[in-house]
PDB file of C-alpha atoms in Angstrom:
ATOM      1  CA  MET F   1       6.196  39.692   1.888  1.00  0.00           C
ATOM      2  CA  ILE F   2       6.328  39.192  -1.826  1.00  0.00           C
ATOM      3  CA  LYS F   3       3.411  38.705  -4.186  1.00  0.00           C
ATOM      4  CA  ILE F   4       3.729  36.768  -7.411  1.00  0.00           C
ATOM      5  CA  GLU F   5       0.843  36.716  -9.793  1.00  0.00           C
ATOM      6  CA  LYS F   6       0.681  35.031 -13.157  1.00  0.00           C
ATOM      7  CA  LYS F   7      -2.263  34.476 -15.453  1.00  0.00           C
ATOM      8  CA  ILE F   8      -1.739  30.989 -16.818  1.00  0.00           C
ATOM      9  CA  LYS F   9      -3.788  27.740 -17.029  1.00  0.00           C
ATOM     10  CA  LEU F  10      -2.730  25.580 -14.115  1.00  0.00           C
ATOM     11  CA  LEU F  11      -1.738  22.028 -14.798  1.00  0.00           C
ATOM     12  CA  SER F  12      -3.186  19.102 -12.899  1.00  0.00           C
ATOM     13  CA  VAL F  13      -1.046  16.152 -11.866  1.00  0.00           C
ATOM     14  CA  ASN F  14      -2.862  14.093 -14.565  1.00  0.00           C
ATOM     15  CA  GLU F  15      -1.753  16.623 -17.221  1.00  0.00           C
ATOM     16  CA  CYS F  16       1.884  16.335 -16.121  1.00  0.00           C
ATOM     17  CA  TRP F  17       2.363  12.664 -17.082  1.00  0.00           C
ATOM     18  CA  GLN F  18       1.849  10.642 -20.177  1.00  0.00           C
ATOM     19  CA  GLY F  19       0.118   7.251 -20.118  1.00  0.00           C
ATOM     20  CA  ARG F  20      -1.319   5.459 -17.140  1.00  0.00           C
ATOM     21  CA  ARG F  21       0.322   5.448 -13.726  1.00  0.00           C
ATOM     22  CA  PHE F  22       0.003   2.326 -11.545  1.00  0.00           C
ATOM     23  CA  LYS F  23      -0.095   2.121  -7.794  1.00  0.00           C
ATOM     24  CA  THR F  24       3.041   0.680  -6.311  1.00  0.00           C
ATOM     25  CA  SER F  25       2.762  -2.081  -3.709  1.00  0.00           C
ATOM     26  CA  ALA F  26       3.949   0.383  -1.051  1.00  0.00           C
ATOM     27  CA  TYR F  27       1.009   2.733  -1.972  1.00  0.00           C
ATOM     28  CA  LYS F  28      -1.408  -0.221  -1.955  1.00  0.00           C
ATOM     29  CA  ASP F  29      -0.217  -1.199   1.515  1.00  0.00           C
ATOM     30  CA  TYR F  30      -0.334   2.437   2.777  1.00  0.00           C
ATOM     31  CA  GLU F  31      -3.917   2.798   1.462  1.00  0.00           C
ATOM     32  CA  LYS F  32      -4.984  -0.501   3.068  1.00  0.00           C
ATOM     33  CA  ILE F  33      -3.505   0.481   6.444  1.00  0.00           C
ATOM     34  CA  LEU F  34      -5.090   3.882   6.484  1.00  0.00           C
ATOM     35  CA  MET F  35      -8.494   2.734   5.241  1.00  0.00           C
ATOM     36  CA  TYR F  36      -8.683   0.220   8.164  1.00  0.00           C
ATOM     37  CA  THR F  37      -7.082   2.432  10.879  1.00  0.00           C
ATOM     38  CA  LEU F  38      -8.465   5.908  10.208  1.00  0.00           C
ATOM     39  CA  PRO F  39     -11.323   6.680  12.548  1.00  0.00           C
ATOM     40  CA  LYS F  40     -14.872   6.551  11.297  1.00  0.00           C
ATOM     41  CA  TYR F  41     -16.427   9.925  10.771  1.00  0.00           C
ATOM     42  CA  GLU F  42     -19.340  11.207   8.709  1.00  0.00           C
ATOM     43  CA  ILE F  43     -18.190  14.357   6.965  1.00  0.00           C
ATOM     44  CA  ASN F  44     -20.784  16.282   5.107  1.00  0.00           C
ATOM     45  CA  TYR F  45     -20.087  19.905   4.082  1.00  0.00           C
ATOM     46  CA  ASP F  46     -20.777  21.730   0.819  1.00  0.00           C
ATOM     47  CA  LYS F  47     -17.194  23.064   0.700  1.00  0.00           C
ATOM     48  CA  TYR F  48     -14.239  21.713   2.696  1.00  0.00           C
ATOM     49  CA  TYR F  49     -10.988  22.785   4.055  1.00  0.00           C
ATOM     50  CA  ILE F  50      -8.082  20.554   4.800  1.00  0.00           C
ATOM     51  CA  ILE F  51      -5.122  21.228   7.079  1.00  0.00           C
ATOM     52  CA  CYS F  52      -2.243  18.894   6.890  1.00  0.00           C
ATOM     53  CA  ILE F  53       0.561  18.836   9.441  1.00  0.00           C
ATOM     54  CA  PHE F  54       3.324  16.508   8.179  1.00  0.00           C
ATOM     55  CA  ASN F  55       6.007  15.283  10.595  1.00  0.00           C
ATOM     56  CA  PHE F  56       9.106  14.238   8.667  1.00  0.00           C
ATOM     57  CA  SER F  57      12.359  12.978  10.046  1.00  0.00           C
ATOM     58  CA  SER F  58      14.404  14.490   7.189  1.00  0.00           C
ATOM     59  CA  ASN F  59      14.918  18.142   6.433  1.00  0.00           C
ATOM     60  CA  ARG F  60      15.113  17.112   2.738  1.00  0.00           C
ATOM     61  CA  ALA F  61      11.528  15.850   2.568  1.00  0.00           C
ATOM     62  CA  ASP F  62       9.305  17.882   0.274  1.00  0.00           C
ATOM     63  CA  TRP F  63       6.235  19.261   2.045  1.00  0.00           C
ATOM     64  CA  ASP F  64       3.979  18.547  -0.983  1.00  0.00           C
ATOM     65  CA  ASN F  65       4.789  14.939  -1.813  1.00  0.00           C
ATOM     66  CA  PRO F  66       2.371  13.272   0.681  1.00  0.00           C
ATOM     67  CA  ILE F  67      -0.613  15.514  -0.217  1.00  0.00           C
ATOM     68  CA  LYS F  68      -2.224  13.885  -3.257  1.00  0.00           C
ATOM     69  CA  PRO F  69      -1.966  10.211  -2.152  1.00  0.00           C
ATOM     70  CA  LEU F  70      -3.235  11.024   1.349  1.00  0.00           C
ATOM     71  CA  GLN F  71      -5.990  13.243   0.024  1.00  0.00           C
ATOM     72  CA  ASP F  72      -7.173  10.507  -2.336  1.00  0.00           C
ATOM     73  CA  ILE F  73      -7.300   8.052   0.508  1.00  0.00           C
ATOM     74  CA  LEU F  74      -9.199  10.504   2.680  1.00  0.00           C
ATOM     75  CA  GLN F  75     -11.756  11.217   0.069  1.00  0.00           C
ATOM     76  CA  LYS F  76     -12.249   7.492  -0.487  1.00  0.00           C
ATOM     77  CA  LYS F  77     -12.610   6.844   3.278  1.00  0.00           C
ATOM     78  CA  TYR F  78     -14.807   9.805   4.083  1.00  0.00           C
ATOM     79  CA  LYS F  79     -16.805   9.905   0.824  1.00  0.00           C
ATOM     80  CA  PHE F  80     -16.199  13.477  -0.252  1.00  0.00           C
ATOM     81  CA  ASN F  81     -14.889  14.859  -3.557  1.00  0.00           C
ATOM     82  CA  ASP F  82     -11.514  16.716  -3.336  1.00  0.00           C
ATOM     83  CA  CYS F  83     -12.731  19.216  -5.928  1.00  0.00           C
ATOM     84  CA  ASP F  84     -14.877  20.530  -3.067  1.00  0.00           C
ATOM     85  CA  ILE F  85     -11.808  21.487  -1.044  1.00  0.00           C
ATOM     86  CA  THR F  86     -11.583  25.278  -1.277  1.00  0.00           C
ATOM     87  CA  ASN F  87      -9.026  25.995   1.484  1.00  0.00           C
ATOM     88  CA  ALA F  88      -5.887  24.228   2.504  1.00  0.00           C
ATOM     89  CA  LEU F  89      -2.945  24.721   4.769  1.00  0.00           C
ATOM     90  CA  VAL F  90       0.184  22.520   4.959  1.00  0.00           C
ATOM     91  CA  LEU F  91       2.725  22.609   7.703  1.00  0.00           C
ATOM     92  CA  LYS F  92       5.957  20.715   7.819  1.00  0.00           C
ATOM     93  CA  ASN F  93       7.641  19.700  11.049  1.00  0.00           C
ATOM     94  CA  ILE F  94      10.960  17.874  11.525  1.00  0.00           C
ATOM     95  CA  VAL F  95      10.771  15.146  14.152  1.00  0.00           C
ATOM     96  CA  LYS F  96      13.007  12.259  15.366  1.00  0.00           C
ATOM     97  CA  LYS F  97      13.009   9.038  13.360  1.00  0.00           C
ATOM     98  CA  LYS F  98      10.103   6.832  14.257  1.00  0.00           C
ATOM     99  CA  ASP F  99       8.043   9.887  15.190  1.00  0.00           C
ATOM    100  CA  GLU F 100       7.011  10.521  11.526  1.00  0.00           C
ATOM    101  CA  GLY F 101       3.353  10.883  10.720  1.00  0.00           C
ATOM    102  CA  PHE F 102       0.596  13.391  10.130  1.00  0.00           C
ATOM    103  CA  GLU F 103      -2.280  15.330  11.627  1.00  0.00           C
ATOM    104  CA  ILE F 104      -5.208  16.089   9.384  1.00  0.00           C
ATOM    105  CA  TYR F 105      -8.087  18.469   9.951  1.00  0.00           C
ATOM    106  CA  ILE F 106     -11.065  18.452   7.670  1.00  0.00           C
ATOM    107  CA  GLY F 107     -13.832  20.933   8.178  1.00  0.00           C
ATOM    108  CA  ASP F 108     -16.406  23.312   6.795  1.00  0.00           C
ATOM    109  CA  ALA F 109     -14.665  25.851   4.501  1.00  0.00           C
ATOM    110  CA  SER F 110     -16.769  28.703   6.084  1.00  0.00           C
ATOM    111  CA  ASN F 111     -14.923  28.105   9.423  1.00  0.00           C
ATOM    112  CA  PHE F 112     -11.425  27.941   7.913  1.00  0.00           C
ATOM    113  CA  CYS F 113      -9.916  31.089   9.362  1.00  0.00           C
ATOM    114  CA  ASP F 114     -11.252  30.494  12.910  1.00  0.00           C
ATOM    115  CA  ASP F 115     -10.156  26.851  12.883  1.00  0.00           C
ATOM    116  CA  VAL F 116      -6.690  27.729  11.555  1.00  0.00           C
ATOM    117  CA  ASP F 117      -6.219  30.244  14.418  1.00  0.00           C
ATOM    118  CA  CYS F 118      -7.333  27.647  16.900  1.00  0.00           C
ATOM    119  CA  ILE F 119      -5.028  24.891  15.545  1.00  0.00           C
ATOM    120  CA  LEU F 120      -2.020  27.217  15.214  1.00  0.00           C
ATOM    121  CA  ASN F 121      -2.569  28.499  18.789  1.00  0.00           C
ATOM    122  CA  LYS F 122      -2.801  24.908  20.070  1.00  0.00           C
ATOM    123  CA  SER F 123       0.376  24.012  18.247  1.00  0.00           C
ATOM    124  CA  LYS F 124       2.244  27.022  19.731  1.00  0.00           C
ATOM    125  CA  LYS F 125       1.232  26.063  23.257  1.00  0.00           C
ATOM    126  CA  GLN F 126       2.385  22.418  22.726  1.00  0.00           C
ATOM    127  CA  ASN F 127       5.757  23.614  21.341  1.00  0.00           C
ATOM    128  CA  SER F 128       6.387  26.008  24.198  1.00  0.00           C
TER     129      SER F 128
END
């Protein structure tokens, strides 16, 4: 294991670009589909964790690209503020074409370690 530590102010996505960014029609369609098809849940924690399991059909897909748009849609749908997410885990799987998609877990941050263990053990059993 390596450890890299650097004291530097972190940049937000907003600080990385000049001017306004506009949603593409593909993003608008994606948002509309998810807003209508995601299940209805009432989520109410002080601090949240999010676990994202992304299933890509390409090895070249970047694991971090879908995070921000999906997270923005989730917070809109489930009425939480993403600044209250204190723990996160992202897993990338390679699947056959047409099997792309995601699994998302949102929970109470105080249960993060226990829930991660449970999810990872479930995933190991399914892949065996």
